[in-house]
Amino acid sequence: MDPQELERSLAGLRPTLMGIARLQLRNDAWAEDVVSETIVAALEASRSFAGQSQLKTWVVGILKHKIIDQFRKTKREVSADAQLEAAQ
């Protein structure tokens, strides 16, 4: 898939990706972040997309990993905040 076609396809998938991210994260800012990170990751890894699955399936898989990363990041931040509050 040529880069311009990939960019158009990813732009077309953005609303679907946002819907999934909003449903999982329940935070619009986080959803925007993970969708942006997903699109960047897909563009950077486009050579590894062998076409053995649909582009949507591949990109949603990337999104799922980004959502998990966001949950981990949030958990660390909450944990750090709780430790600071406990120390006061």
JSON list of N, CA and C in Angstrom, two decimals:
[
{"chain": "A", "resi": 1, "resn": "MET", "atom": "N", "xyz": [0.86, -1.18, 0.00]},
{"chain": "A", "resi": 1, "resn": "MET", "atom": "CA", "xyz": [0.00, 0.00, 0.00]},
{"chain": "A", "resi": 1, "resn": "MET", "atom": "C", "xyz": [0.90, 1.23, 0.00]},
{"chain": "A", "resi": 2, "resn": "ASP", "atom": "N", "xyz": [0.62, 2.15, -0.91]},
{"chain": "A", "resi": 2, "resn": "ASP", "atom": "CA", "xyz": [1.47, 3.34, -0.97]},
{"chain": "A", "resi": 2, "resn": "ASP", "atom": "C", "xyz": [1.14, 4.29, 0.18]},
{"chain": "A", "resi": 3, "resn": "PRO", "atom": "N", "xyz": [2.08, 5.14, 0.56]},
{"chain": "A", "resi": 3, "resn": "PRO", "atom": "CA", "xyz": [1.91, 6.00, 1.74]},
{"chain": "A", "resi": 3, "resn": "PRO", "atom": "C", "xyz": [0.68, 6.90, 1.68]},
{"chain": "A", "resi": 4, "resn": "GLN", "atom": "N", "xyz": [0.38, 7.46, 0.51]},
{"chain": "A", "resi": 4, "resn": "GLN", "atom": "CA", "xyz": [-0.79, 8.34, 0.41]},
{"chain": "A", "resi": 4, "resn": "GLN", "atom": "C", "xyz": [-2.09, 7.56, 0.60]},
{"chain": "A", "resi": 5, "resn": "GLU", "atom": "N", "xyz": [-2.14, 6.36, 0.05]},
{"chain": "A", "resi": 5, "resn": "GLU", "atom": "CA", "xyz": [-3.32, 5.52, 0.21]},
{"chain": "A", "resi": 5, "resn": "GLU", "atom": "C", "xyz": [-3.49, 5.13, 1.69]},
{"chain": "A", "resi": 6, "resn": "LEU", "atom": "N", "xyz": [-2.37, 4.82, 2.33]},
{"chain": "A", "resi": 6, "resn": "LEU", "atom": "CA", "xyz": [-2.41, 4.47, 3.75]},
{"chain": "A", "resi": 6, "resn": "LEU", "atom": "C", "xyz": [-2.92, 5.64, 4.58]},
{"chain": "A", "resi": 7, "resn": "GLU", "atom": "N", "xyz": [-2.42, 6.83, 4.31]},
{"chain": "A", "resi": 7, "resn": "GLU", "atom": "CA", "xyz": [-2.87, 8.01, 5.05]},
{"chain": "A", "resi": 7, "resn": "GLU", "atom": "C", "xyz": [-4.37, 8.25, 4.87]},
{"chain": "A", "resi": 8, "resn": "ARG", "atom": "N", "xyz": [-4.87, 8.08, 3.65]},
{"chain": "A", "resi": 8, "resn": "ARG", "atom": "CA", "xyz": [-6.30, 8.25, 3.40]},
{"chain": "A", "resi": 8, "resn": "ARG", "atom": "C", "xyz": [-7.10, 7.18, 4.14]},
{"chain": "A", "resi": 9, "resn": "SER", "atom": "N", "xyz": [-6.61, 5.96, 4.10]},
{"chain": "A", "resi": 9, "resn": "SER", "atom": "CA", "xyz": [-7.30, 4.87, 4.78]},
{"chain": "A", "resi": 9, "resn": "SER", "atom": "C", "xyz": [-7.34, 5.09, 6.29]},
{"chain": "A", "resi": 10, "resn": "LEU", "atom": "N", "xyz": [-6.23, 5.53, 6.85]},
{"chain": "A", "resi": 10, "resn": "LEU", "atom": "CA", "xyz": [-6.17, 5.79, 8.29]},
{"chain": "A", "resi": 10, "resn": "LEU", "atom": "C", "xyz": [-7.09, 6.95, 8.67]},
{"chain": "A", "resi": 11, "resn": "ALA", "atom": "N", "xyz": [-7.14, 7.98, 7.83]},
{"chain": "A", "resi": 11, "resn": "ALA", "atom": "CA", "xyz": [-8.04, 9.10, 8.09]},
{"chain": "A", "resi": 11, "resn": "ALA", "atom": "C", "xyz": [-9.50, 8.62, 8.09]},
{"chain": "A", "resi": 12, "resn": "GLY", "atom": "N", "xyz": [-9.81, 7.69, 7.21]},
{"chain": "A", "resi": 12, "resn": "GLY", "atom": "CA", "xyz": [-11.16, 7.14, 7.17]},
{"chain": "A", "resi": 12, "resn": "GLY", "atom": "C", "xyz": [-11.48, 6.28, 8.37]},
{"chain": "A", "resi": 13, "resn": "LEU", "atom": "N", "xyz": [-10.46, 5.67, 8.97]},
{"chain": "A", "resi": 13, "resn": "LEU", "atom": "CA", "xyz": [-10.66, 4.83, 10.15]},
{"chain": "A", "resi": 13, "resn": "LEU", "atom": "C", "xyz": [-10.71, 5.63, 11.45]},
{"chain": "A", "resi": 14, "resn": "ARG", "atom": "N", "xyz": [-10.29, 6.86, 11.41]},
{"chain": "A", "resi": 14, "resn": "ARG", "atom": "CA", "xyz": [-10.19, 7.68, 12.63]},
{"chain": "A", "resi": 14, "resn": "ARG", "atom": "C", "xyz": [-11.49, 7.71, 13.43]},
{"chain": "A", "resi": 15, "resn": "PRO", "atom": "N", "xyz": [-12.66, 7.95, 12.81]},
{"chain": "A", "resi": 15, "resn": "PRO", "atom": "CA", "xyz": [-13.90, 7.96, 13.61]},
{"chain": "A", "resi": 15, "resn": "PRO", "atom": "C", "xyz": [-14.16, 6.63, 14.33]},
{"chain": "A", "resi": 16, "resn": "THR", "atom": "N", "xyz": [-13.88, 5.53, 13.67]},
{"chain": "A", "resi": 16, "resn": "THR", "atom": "CA", "xyz": [-14.05, 4.21, 14.30]},
{"chain": "A", "resi": 16, "resn": "THR", "atom": "C", "xyz": [-13.09, 4.05, 15.47]},
{"chain": "A", "resi": 17, "resn": "LEU", "atom": "N", "xyz": [-11.85, 4.45, 15.26]},
{"chain": "A", "resi": 17, "resn": "LEU", "atom": "CA", "xyz": [-10.83, 4.36, 16.31]},
{"chain": "A", "resi": 17, "resn": "LEU", "atom": "C", "xyz": [-11.22, 5.23, 17.51]},
{"chain": "A", "resi": 18, "resn": "MET", "atom": "N", "xyz": [-11.72, 6.43, 17.23]},
{"chain": "A", "resi": 18, "resn": "MET", "atom": "CA", "xyz": [-12.15, 7.32, 18.32]},
{"chain": "A", "resi": 18, "resn": "MET", "atom": "C", "xyz": [-13.30, 6.70, 19.10]},
{"chain": "A", "resi": 19, "resn": "GLY", "atom": "N", "xyz": [-14.22, 6.08, 18.40]},
{"chain": "A", "resi": 19, "resn": "GLY", "atom": "CA", "xyz": [-15.35, 5.45, 19.09]},
{"chain": "A", "resi": 19, "resn": "GLY", "atom": "C", "xyz": [-14.89, 4.34, 20.02]},
{"chain": "A", "resi": 20, "resn": "ILE", "atom": "N", "xyz": [-13.98, 3.52, 19.54]},
{"chain": "A", "resi": 20, "resn": "ILE", "atom": "CA", "xyz": [-13.45, 2.43, 20.37]},
{"chain": "A", "resi": 20, "resn": "ILE", "atom": "C", "xyz": [-12.70, 2.99, 21.57]},
{"chain": "A", "resi": 21, "resn": "ALA", "atom": "N", "xyz": [-11.84, 3.98, 21.32]},
{"chain": "A", "resi": 21, "resn": "ALA", "atom": "CA", "xyz": [-11.03, 4.56, 22.40]},
{"chain": "A", "resi": 21, "resn": "ALA", "atom": "C", "xyz": [-11.90, 5.24, 23.44]},
{"chain": "A", "resi": 22, "resn": "ARG", "atom": "N", "xyz": [-12.91, 5.99, 23.00]},
{"chain": "A", "resi": 22, "resn": "ARG", "atom": "CA", "xyz": [-13.81, 6.66, 23.96]},
{"chain": "A", "resi": 22, "resn": "ARG", "atom": "C", "xyz": [-14.57, 5.65, 24.80]},
{"chain": "A", "resi": 23, "resn": "LEU", "atom": "N", "xyz": [-15.03, 4.59, 24.16]},
{"chain": "A", "resi": 23, "resn": "LEU", "atom": "CA", "xyz": [-15.77, 3.56, 24.88]},
{"chain": "A", "resi": 23, "resn": "LEU", "atom": "C", "xyz": [-14.90, 2.91, 25.95]},
{"chain": "A", "resi": 24, "resn": "GLN", "atom": "N", "xyz": [-13.66, 2.64, 25.63]},
{"chain": "A", "resi": 24, "resn": "GLN", "atom": "CA", "xyz": [-12.76, 1.96, 26.57]},
{"chain": "A", "resi": 24, "resn": "GLN", "atom": "C", "xyz": [-12.22, 2.91, 27.65]},
{"chain": "A", "resi": 25, "resn": "LEU", "atom": "N", "xyz": [-11.82, 4.10, 27.25]},
{"chain": "A", "resi": 25, "resn": "LEU", "atom": "CA", "xyz": [-11.13, 5.01, 28.18]},
{"chain": "A", "resi": 25, "resn": "LEU", "atom": "C", "xyz": [-12.06, 5.96, 28.92]},
{"chain": "A", "resi": 26, "resn": "ARG", "atom": "N", "xyz": [-13.21, 6.26, 28.33]},
{"chain": "A", "resi": 26, "resn": "ARG", "atom": "CA", "xyz": [-14.18, 7.18, 28.92]},
{"chain": "A", "resi": 26, "resn": "ARG", "atom": "C", "xyz": [-13.57, 8.54, 29.25]},
{"chain": "A", "resi": 27, "resn": "ASN", "atom": "N", "xyz": [-12.66, 8.97, 28.37]},
{"chain": "A", "resi": 27, "resn": "ASN", "atom": "CA", "xyz": [-12.00, 10.26, 28.54]},
{"chain": "A", "resi": 27, "resn": "ASN", "atom": "C", "xyz": [-11.60, 10.73, 27.14]},
{"chain": "A", "resi": 28, "resn": "ASP", "atom": "N", "xyz": [-12.19, 11.83, 26.70]},
{"chain": "A", "resi": 28, "resn": "ASP", "atom": "CA", "xyz": [-11.96, 12.29, 25.33]},
{"chain": "A", "resi": 28, "resn": "ASP", "atom": "C", "xyz": [-10.50, 12.66, 25.06]},
{"chain": "A", "resi": 29, "resn": "ALA", "atom": "N", "xyz": [-9.85, 13.28, 26.03]},
{"chain": "A", "resi": 29, "resn": "ALA", "atom": "CA", "xyz": [-8.45, 13.68, 25.84]},
{"chain": "A", "resi": 29, "resn": "ALA", "atom": "C", "xyz": [-7.55, 12.45, 25.69]},
{"chain": "A", "resi": 30, "resn": "TRP", "atom": "N", "xyz": [-7.77, 11.47, 26.54]},
{"chain": "A", "resi": 30, "resn": "TRP", "atom": "CA", "xyz": [-6.99, 10.23, 26.44]},
{"chain": "A", "resi": 30, "resn": "TRP", "atom": "C", "xyz": [-7.28, 9.52, 25.12]},
{"chain": "A", "resi": 31, "resn": "ALA", "atom": "N", "xyz": [-8.55, 9.52, 24.72]},
{"chain": "A", "resi": 31, "resn": "ALA", "atom": "CA", "xyz": [-8.93, 8.88, 23.46]},
{"chain": "A", "resi": 31, "resn": "ALA", "atom": "C", "xyz": [-8.22, 9.54, 22.28]},
{"chain": "A", "resi": 32, "resn": "GLU", "atom": "N", "xyz": [-8.21, 10.86, 22.27]},
{"chain": "A", "resi": 32, "resn": "GLU", "atom": "CA", "xyz": [-7.50, 11.59, 21.20]},
{"chain": "A", "resi": 32, "resn": "GLU", "atom": "C", "xyz": [-6.03, 11.21, 21.18]},
{"chain": "A", "resi": 33, "resn": "ASP", "atom": "N", "xyz": [-5.43, 11.15, 22.37]},
{"chain": "A", "resi": 33, "resn": "ASP", "atom": "CA", "xyz": [-4.01, 10.81, 22.46]},
{"chain": "A", "resi": 33, "resn": "ASP", "atom": "C", "xyz": [-3.72, 9.42, 21.91]},
{"chain": "A", "resi": 34, "resn": "VAL", "atom": "N", "xyz": [-4.49, 8.42, 22.35]},
{"chain": "A", "resi": 34, "resn": "VAL", "atom": "CA", "xyz": [-4.20, 7.05, 21.90]},
{"chain": "A", "resi": 34, "resn": "VAL", "atom": "C", "xyz": [-4.49, 6.86, 20.42]},
{"chain": "A", "resi": 35, "resn": "VAL", "atom": "N", "xyz": [-5.50, 7.55, 19.90]},
{"chain": "A", "resi": 35, "resn": "VAL", "atom": "CA", "xyz": [-5.78, 7.44, 18.47]},
{"chain": "A", "resi": 35, "resn": "VAL", "atom": "C", "xyz": [-4.65, 8.09, 17.67]},
{"chain": "A", "resi": 36, "resn": "SER", "atom": "N", "xyz": [-4.17, 9.24, 18.11]},
{"chain": "A", "resi": 36, "resn": "SER", "atom": "CA", "xyz": [-3.04, 9.88, 17.43]},
{"chain": "A", "resi": 36, "resn": "SER", "atom": "C", "xyz": [-1.81, 9.00, 17.47]},
{"chain": "A", "resi": 37, "resn": "GLU", "atom": "N", "xyz": [-1.53, 8.43, 18.64]},
{"chain": "A", "resi": 37, "resn": "GLU", "atom": "CA", "xyz": [-0.38, 7.52, 18.78]},
{"chain": "A", "resi": 37, "resn": "GLU", "atom": "C", "xyz": [-0.54, 6.29, 17.89]},
{"chain": "A", "resi": 38, "resn": "THR", "atom": "N", "xyz": [-1.76, 5.80, 17.78]},
{"chain": "A", "resi": 38, "resn": "THR", "atom": "CA", "xyz": [-2.04, 4.64, 16.93]},
{"chain": "A", "resi": 38, "resn": "THR", "atom": "C", "xyz": [-1.76, 4.95, 15.47]},
{"chain": "A", "resi": 39, "resn": "ILE", "atom": "N", "xyz": [-2.22, 6.10, 15.01]},
{"chain": "A", "resi": 39, "resn": "ILE", "atom": "CA", "xyz": [-2.02, 6.47, 13.61]},
{"chain": "A", "resi": 39, "resn": "ILE", "atom": "C", "xyz": [-0.53, 6.66, 13.31]},
{"chain": "A", "resi": 40, "resn": "VAL", "atom": "N", "xyz": [0.18, 7.30, 14.21]},
{"chain": "A", "resi": 40, "resn": "VAL", "atom": "CA", "xyz": [1.63, 7.48, 14.04]},
{"chain": "A", "resi": 40, "resn": "VAL", "atom": "C", "xyz": [2.32, 6.12, 14.00]},
{"chain": "A", "resi": 41, "resn": "ALA", "atom": "N", "xyz": [1.95, 5.23, 14.92]},
{"chain": "A", "resi": 41, "resn": "ALA", "atom": "CA", "xyz": [2.56, 3.89, 14.96]},
{"chain": "A", "resi": 41, "resn": "ALA", "atom": "C", "xyz": [2.27, 3.12, 13.67]},
{"chain": "A", "resi": 42, "resn": "ALA", "atom": "N", "xyz": [1.05, 3.23, 13.17]},
{"chain": "A", "resi": 42, "resn": "ALA", "atom": "CA", "xyz": [0.69, 2.53, 11.93]},
{"chain": "A", "resi": 42, "resn": "ALA", "atom": "C", "xyz": [1.49, 3.08, 10.75]},
{"chain": "A", "resi": 43, "resn": "LEU", "atom": "N", "xyz": [1.66, 4.39, 10.70]},
{"chain": "A", "resi": 43, "resn": "LEU", "atom": "CA", "xyz": [2.45, 4.98, 9.61]},
{"chain": "A", "resi": 43, "resn": "LEU", "atom": "C", "xyz": [3.91, 4.55, 9.70]},
{"chain": "A", "resi": 44, "resn": "GLU", "atom": "N", "xyz": [4.45, 4.53, 10.92]},
{"chain": "A", "resi": 44, "resn": "GLU", "atom": "CA", "xyz": [5.85, 4.14, 11.11]},
{"chain": "A", "resi": 44, "resn": "GLU", "atom": "C", "xyz": [6.07, 2.67, 10.82]},
{"chain": "A", "resi": 45, "resn": "ALA", "atom": "N", "xyz": [5.07, 1.83, 11.09]},
{"chain": "A", "resi": 45, "resn": "ALA", "atom": "CA", "xyz": [5.22, 0.38, 10.92]},
{"chain": "A", "resi": 45, "resn": "ALA", "atom": "C", "xyz": [4.54, -0.13, 9.64]},
{"chain": "A", "resi": 46, "resn": "SER", "atom": "N", "xyz": [4.23, 0.76, 8.74]},
{"chain": "A", "resi": 46, "resn": "SER", "atom": "CA", "xyz": [3.46, 0.37, 7.55]},
{"chain": "A", "resi": 46, "resn": "SER", "atom": "C", "xyz": [4.15, -0.72, 6.74]},
{"chain": "A", "resi": 47, "resn": "ARG", "atom": "N", "xyz": [5.45, -0.77, 6.78]},
{"chain": "A", "resi": 47, "resn": "ARG", "atom": "CA", "xyz": [6.17, -1.82, 6.03]},
{"chain": "A", "resi": 47, "resn": "ARG", "atom": "C", "xyz": [5.92, -3.20, 6.62]},
{"chain": "A", "resi": 48, "resn": "SER", "atom": "N", "xyz": [5.57, -3.25, 7.91]},
{"chain": "A", "resi": 48, "resn": "SER", "atom": "CA", "xyz": [5.33, -4.56, 8.53]},
{"chain": "A", "resi": 48, "resn": "SER", "atom": "C", "xyz": [3.92, -5.06, 8.27]},
{"chain": "A", "resi": 49, "resn": "PHE", "atom": "N", "xyz": [3.06, -4.20, 7.70]},
{"chain": "A", "resi": 49, "resn": "PHE", "atom": "CA", "xyz": [1.71, -4.64, 7.37]},
{"chain": "A", "resi": 49, "resn": "PHE", "atom": "C", "xyz": [1.78, -5.44, 6.08]},
{"chain": "A", "resi": 50, "resn": "ALA", "atom": "N", "xyz": [1.59, -6.74, 6.21]},
{"chain": "A", "resi": 50, "resn": "ALA", "atom": "CA", "xyz": [1.76, -7.64, 5.07]},
{"chain": "A", "resi": 50, "resn": "ALA", "atom": "C", "xyz": [0.48, -7.85, 4.29]},
{"chain": "A", "resi": 51, "resn": "GLY", "atom": "N", "xyz": [-0.61, -7.29, 4.75]},
{"chain": "A", "resi": 51, "resn": "GLY", "atom": "CA", "xyz": [-1.88, -7.45, 4.06]},
{"chain": "A", "resi": 51, "resn": "GLY", "atom": "C", "xyz": [-2.54, -8.80, 4.31]},
{"chain": "A", "resi": 52, "resn": "GLN", "atom": "N", "xyz": [-2.08, -9.52, 5.32]},
{"chain": "A", "resi": 52, "resn": "GLN", "atom": "CA", "xyz": [-2.67, -10.82, 5.64]},
{"chain": "A", "resi": 52, "resn": "GLN", "atom": "C", "xyz": [-3.99, -10.66, 6.38]},
{"chain": "A", "resi": 53, "resn": "SER", "atom": "N", "xyz": [-4.23, -9.46, 6.87]},
{"chain": "A", "resi": 53, "resn": "SER", "atom": "CA", "xyz": [-5.52, -9.14, 7.49]},
{"chain": "A", "resi": 53, "resn": "SER", "atom": "C", "xyz": [-5.97, -7.81, 6.89]},
{"chain": "A", "resi": 54, "resn": "GLN", "atom": "N", "xyz": [-7.17, -7.41, 7.23]},
{"chain": "A", "resi": 54, "resn": "GLN", "atom": "CA", "xyz": [-7.63, -6.11, 6.77]},
{"chain": "A", "resi": 54, "resn": "GLN", "atom": "C", "xyz": [-6.87, -5.02, 7.52]},
{"chain": "A", "resi": 55, "resn": "LEU", "atom": "N", "xyz": [-6.70, -3.89, 6.88]},
{"chain": "A", "resi": 55, "resn": "LEU", "atom": "CA", "xyz": [-6.01, -2.76, 7.52]},
{"chain": "A", "resi": 55, "resn": "LEU", "atom": "C", "xyz": [-6.70, -2.39, 8.83]},
{"chain": "A", "resi": 56, "resn": "LYS", "atom": "N", "xyz": [-8.02, -2.38, 8.82]},
{"chain": "A", "resi": 56, "resn": "LYS", "atom": "CA", "xyz": [-8.77, -2.01, 10.03]},
{"chain": "A", "resi": 56, "resn": "LYS", "atom": "C", "xyz": [-8.44, -2.94, 11.19]},
{"chain": "A", "resi": 57, "resn": "THR", "atom": "N", "xyz": [-8.35, -4.23, 10.92]},
{"chain": "A", "resi": 57, "resn": "THR", "atom": "CA", "xyz": [-8.04, -5.21, 11.96]},
{"chain": "A", "resi": 57, "resn": "THR", "atom": "C", "xyz": [-6.66, -4.94, 12.54]},
{"chain": "A", "resi": 58, "resn": "TRP", "atom": "N", "xyz": [-5.70, -4.68, 11.67]},
{"chain": "A", "resi": 58, "resn": "TRP", "atom": "CA", "xyz": [-4.32, -4.41, 12.08]},
{"chain": "A", "resi": 58, "resn": "TRP", "atom": "C", "xyz": [-4.25, -3.14, 12.94]},
{"chain": "A", "resi": 59, "resn": "VAL", "atom": "N", "xyz": [-4.92, -2.08, 12.49]},
{"chain": "A", "resi": 59, "resn": "VAL", "atom": "CA", "xyz": [-4.86, -0.80, 13.20]},
{"chain": "A", "resi": 59, "resn": "VAL", "atom": "C", "xyz": [-5.61, -0.89, 14.54]},
{"chain": "A", "resi": 60, "resn": "VAL", "atom": "N", "xyz": [-6.72, -1.58, 14.59]},
{"chain": "A", "resi": 60, "resn": "VAL", "atom": "CA", "xyz": [-7.45, -1.75, 15.85]},
{"chain": "A", "resi": 60, "resn": "VAL", "atom": "C", "xyz": [-6.58, -2.53, 16.85]},
{"chain": "A", "resi": 61, "resn": "GLY", "atom": "N", "xyz": [-5.80, -3.48, 16.36]},
{"chain": "A", "resi": 61, "resn": "GLY", "atom": "CA", "xyz": [-4.87, -4.20, 17.22]},
{"chain": "A", "resi": 61, "resn": "GLY", "atom": "C", "xyz": [-3.83, -3.26, 17.83]},
{"chain": "A", "resi": 62, "resn": "ILE", "atom": "N", "xyz": [-3.33, -2.35, 17.02]},
{"chain": "A", "resi": 62, "resn": "ILE", "atom": "CA", "xyz": [-2.38, -1.35, 17.53]},
{"chain": "A", "resi": 62, "resn": "ILE", "atom": "C", "xyz": [-3.08, -0.48, 18.58]},
{"chain": "A", "resi": 63, "resn": "LEU", "atom": "N", "xyz": [-4.31, -0.07, 18.27]},
{"chain": "A", "resi": 63, "resn": "LEU", "atom": "CA", "xyz": [-5.07, 0.77, 19.20]},
{"chain": "A", "resi": 63, "resn": "LEU", "atom": "C", "xyz": [-5.27, 0.07, 20.54]},
{"chain": "A", "resi": 64, "resn": "LYS", "atom": "N", "xyz": [-5.58, -1.20, 20.52]},
{"chain": "A", "resi": 64, "resn": "LYS", "atom": "CA", "xyz": [-5.79, -1.94, 21.77]},
{"chain": "A", "resi": 64, "resn": "LYS", "atom": "C", "xyz": [-4.53, -1.89, 22.65]},
{"chain": "A", "resi": 65, "resn": "HIS", "atom": "N", "xyz": [-3.37, -2.03, 22.02]},
{"chain": "A", "resi": 65, "resn": "HIS", "atom": "CA", "xyz": [-2.13, -1.94, 22.79]},
{"chain": "A", "resi": 65, "resn": "HIS", "atom": "C", "xyz": [-1.91, -0.54, 23.34]},
{"chain": "A", "resi": 66, "resn": "LYS", "atom": "N", "xyz": [-2.26, 0.47, 22.58]},
{"chain": "A", "resi": 66, "resn": "LYS", "atom": "CA", "xyz": [-2.11, 1.85, 23.05]},
{"chain": "A", "resi": 66, "resn": "LYS", "atom": "C", "xyz": [-3.07, 2.14, 24.20]},
{"chain": "A", "resi": 67, "resn": "ILE", "atom": "N", "xyz": [-4.26, 1.58, 24.15]},
{"chain": "A", "resi": 67, "resn": "ILE", "atom": "CA", "xyz": [-5.22, 1.74, 25.24]},
{"chain": "A", "resi": 67, "resn": "ILE", "atom": "C", "xyz": [-4.68, 1.09, 26.52]},
{"chain": "A", "resi": 68, "resn": "ILE", "atom": "N", "xyz": [-4.13, -0.09, 26.40]},
{"chain": "A", "resi": 68, "resn": "ILE", "atom": "CA", "xyz": [-3.53, -0.77, 27.55]},
{"chain": "A", "resi": 68, "resn": "ILE", "atom": "C", "xyz": [-2.39, 0.07, 28.12]},
{"chain": "A", "resi": 69, "resn": "ASP", "atom": "N", "xyz": [-1.56, 0.63, 27.24]},
{"chain": "A", "resi": 69, "resn": "ASP", "atom": "CA", "xyz": [-0.47, 1.50, 27.69]},
{"chain": "A", "resi": 69, "resn": "ASP", "atom": "C", "xyz": [-1.02, 2.70, 28.47]},
{"chain": "A", "resi": 70, "resn": "GLN", "atom": "N", "xyz": [-2.14, 3.26, 28.00]},
{"chain": "A", "resi": 70, "resn": "GLN", "atom": "CA", "xyz": [-2.75, 4.41, 28.68]},
{"chain": "A", "resi": 70, "resn": "GLN", "atom": "C", "xyz": [-3.24, 4.01, 30.07]},
{"chain": "A", "resi": 71, "resn": "PHE", "atom": "N", "xyz": [-3.87, 2.84, 30.18]},
{"chain": "A", "resi": 71, "resn": "PHE", "atom": "CA", "xyz": [-4.31, 2.37, 31.49]},
{"chain": "A", "resi": 71, "resn": "PHE", "atom": "C", "xyz": [-3.13, 2.20, 32.43]},
{"chain": "A", "resi": 72, "resn": "ARG", "atom": "N", "xyz": [-2.04, 1.64, 31.93]},
{"chain": "A", "resi": 72, "resn": "ARG", "atom": "CA", "xyz": [-0.84, 1.46, 32.77]},
{"chain": "A", "resi": 72, "resn": "ARG", "atom": "C", "xyz": [-0.29, 2.80, 33.22]},
{"chain": "A", "resi": 73, "resn": "LYS", "atom": "N", "xyz": [-0.22, 3.74, 32.30]},
{"chain": "A", "resi": 73, "resn": "LYS", "atom": "CA", "xyz": [0.29, 5.07, 32.61]},
{"chain": "A", "resi": 73, "resn": "LYS", "atom": "C", "xyz": [-0.58, 5.75, 33.67]},
{"chain": "A", "resi": 74, "resn": "THR", "atom": "N", "xyz": [-1.88, 5.66, 33.50]},
{"chain": "A", "resi": 74, "resn": "THR", "atom": "CA", "xyz": [-2.82, 6.27, 34.45]},
{"chain": "A", "resi": 74, "resn": "THR", "atom": "C", "xyz": [-2.69, 5.62, 35.82]},
{"chain": "A", "resi": 75, "resn": "LYS", "atom": "N", "xyz": [-2.53, 4.31, 35.85]},
{"chain": "A", "resi": 75, "resn": "LYS", "atom": "CA", "xyz": [-2.39, 3.60, 37.12]},
{"chain": "A", "resi": 75, "resn": "LYS", "atom": "C", "xyz": [-1.13, 4.06, 37.85]},
{"chain": "A", "resi": 76, "resn": "ARG", "atom": "N", "xyz": [-0.03, 4.23, 37.12]},
{"chain": "A", "resi": 76, "resn": "ARG", "atom": "CA", "xyz": [1.21, 4.71, 37.74]},
{"chain": "A", "resi": 76, "resn": "ARG", "atom": "C", "xyz": [1.04, 6.11, 38.29]},
{"chain": "A", "resi": 77, "resn": "GLU", "atom": "N", "xyz": [0.35, 6.98, 37.53]},
{"chain": "A", "resi": 77, "resn": "GLU", "atom": "CA", "xyz": [0.15, 8.36, 37.99]},
{"chain": "A", "resi": 77, "resn": "GLU", "atom": "C", "xyz": [-0.72, 8.39, 39.24]},
{"chain": "A", "resi": 78, "resn": "VAL", "atom": "N", "xyz": [-1.78, 7.61, 39.26]},
{"chain": "A", "resi": 78, "resn": "VAL", "atom": "CA", "xyz": [-2.67, 7.55, 40.43]},
{"chain": "A", "resi": 78, "resn": "VAL", "atom": "C", "xyz": [-1.90, 7.02, 41.62]},
{"chain": "A", "resi": 79, "resn": "SER", "atom": "N", "xyz": [-1.10, 6.00, 41.41]},
{"chain": "A", "resi": 79, "resn": "SER", "atom": "CA", "xyz": [-0.32, 5.41, 42.49]},
{"chain": "A", "resi": 79, "resn": "SER", "atom": "C", "xyz": [0.68, 6.43, 43.05]},
{"chain": "A", "resi": 80, "resn": "ALA", "atom": "N", "xyz": [1.33, 7.17, 42.18]},
{"chain": "A", "resi": 80, "resn": "ALA", "atom": "CA", "xyz": [2.28, 8.19, 42.63]},
{"chain": "A", "resi": 80, "resn": "ALA", "atom": "C", "xyz": [1.57, 9.29, 43.40]},
{"chain": "A", "resi": 81, "resn": "ASP", "atom": "N", "xyz": [0.40, 9.72, 42.91]},
{"chain": "A", "resi": 81, "resn": "ASP", "atom": "CA", "xyz": [-0.37, 10.74, 43.61]},
{"chain": "A", "resi": 81, "resn": "ASP", "atom": "C", "xyz": [-0.80, 10.25, 44.99]},
{"chain": "A", "resi": 82, "resn": "ALA", "atom": "N", "xyz": [-1.22, 9.01, 45.10]},
{"chain": "A", "resi": 82, "resn": "ALA", "atom": "CA", "xyz": [-1.64, 8.45, 46.38]},
{"chain": "A", "resi": 82, "resn": "ALA", "atom": "C", "xyz": [-0.47, 8.41, 47.36]},
{"chain": "A", "resi": 83, "resn": "GLN", "atom": "N", "xyz": [0.71, 8.09, 46.87]},
{"chain": "A", "resi": 83, "resn": "GLN", "atom": "CA", "xyz": [1.89, 8.07, 47.74]},
{"chain": "A", "resi": 83, "resn": "GLN", "atom": "C", "xyz": [2.22, 9.45, 48.24]},
{"chain": "A", "resi": 84, "resn": "LEU", "atom": "N", "xyz": [2.09, 10.45, 47.37]},
{"chain": "A", "resi": 84, "resn": "LEU", "atom": "CA", "xyz": [2.36, 11.84, 47.79]},
{"chain": "A", "resi": 84, "resn": "LEU", "atom": "C", "xyz": [1.35, 12.29, 48.85]},
{"chain": "A", "resi": 85, "resn": "GLU", "atom": "N", "xyz": [0.09, 11.96, 48.64]},
{"chain": "A", "resi": 85, "resn": "GLU", "atom": "CA", "xyz": [-0.94, 12.34, 49.62]},
{"chain": "A", "resi": 85, "resn": "GLU", "atom": "C", "xyz": [-0.71, 11.63, 50.95]},
{"chain": "A", "resi": 86, "resn": "ALA", "atom": "N", "xyz": [-0.30, 10.39, 50.91]},
{"chain": "A", "resi": 86, "resn": "ALA", "atom": "CA", "xyz": [-0.07, 9.64, 52.13]},
{"chain": "A", "resi": 86, "resn": "ALA", "atom": "C", "xyz": [1.12, 10.20, 52.92]},
{"chain": "A", "resi": 87, "resn": "ALA", "atom": "N", "xyz": [2.09, 10.76, 52.20]},
{"chain": "A", "resi": 87, "resn": "ALA", "atom": "CA", "xyz": [3.28, 11.30, 52.85]},
{"chain": "A", "resi": 87, "resn": "ALA", "atom": "C", "xyz": [3.01, 12.63, 53.52]},
{"chain": "A", "resi": 88, "resn": "GLN", "atom": "N", "xyz": [1.92, 13.29, 53.16]},
{"chain": "A", "resi": 88, "resn": "GLN", "atom": "CA", "xyz": [1.66, 14.63, 53.72]},
{"chain": "A", "resi": 88, "resn": "GLN", "atom": "C", "xyz": [0.97, 14.57, 55.03]}
]
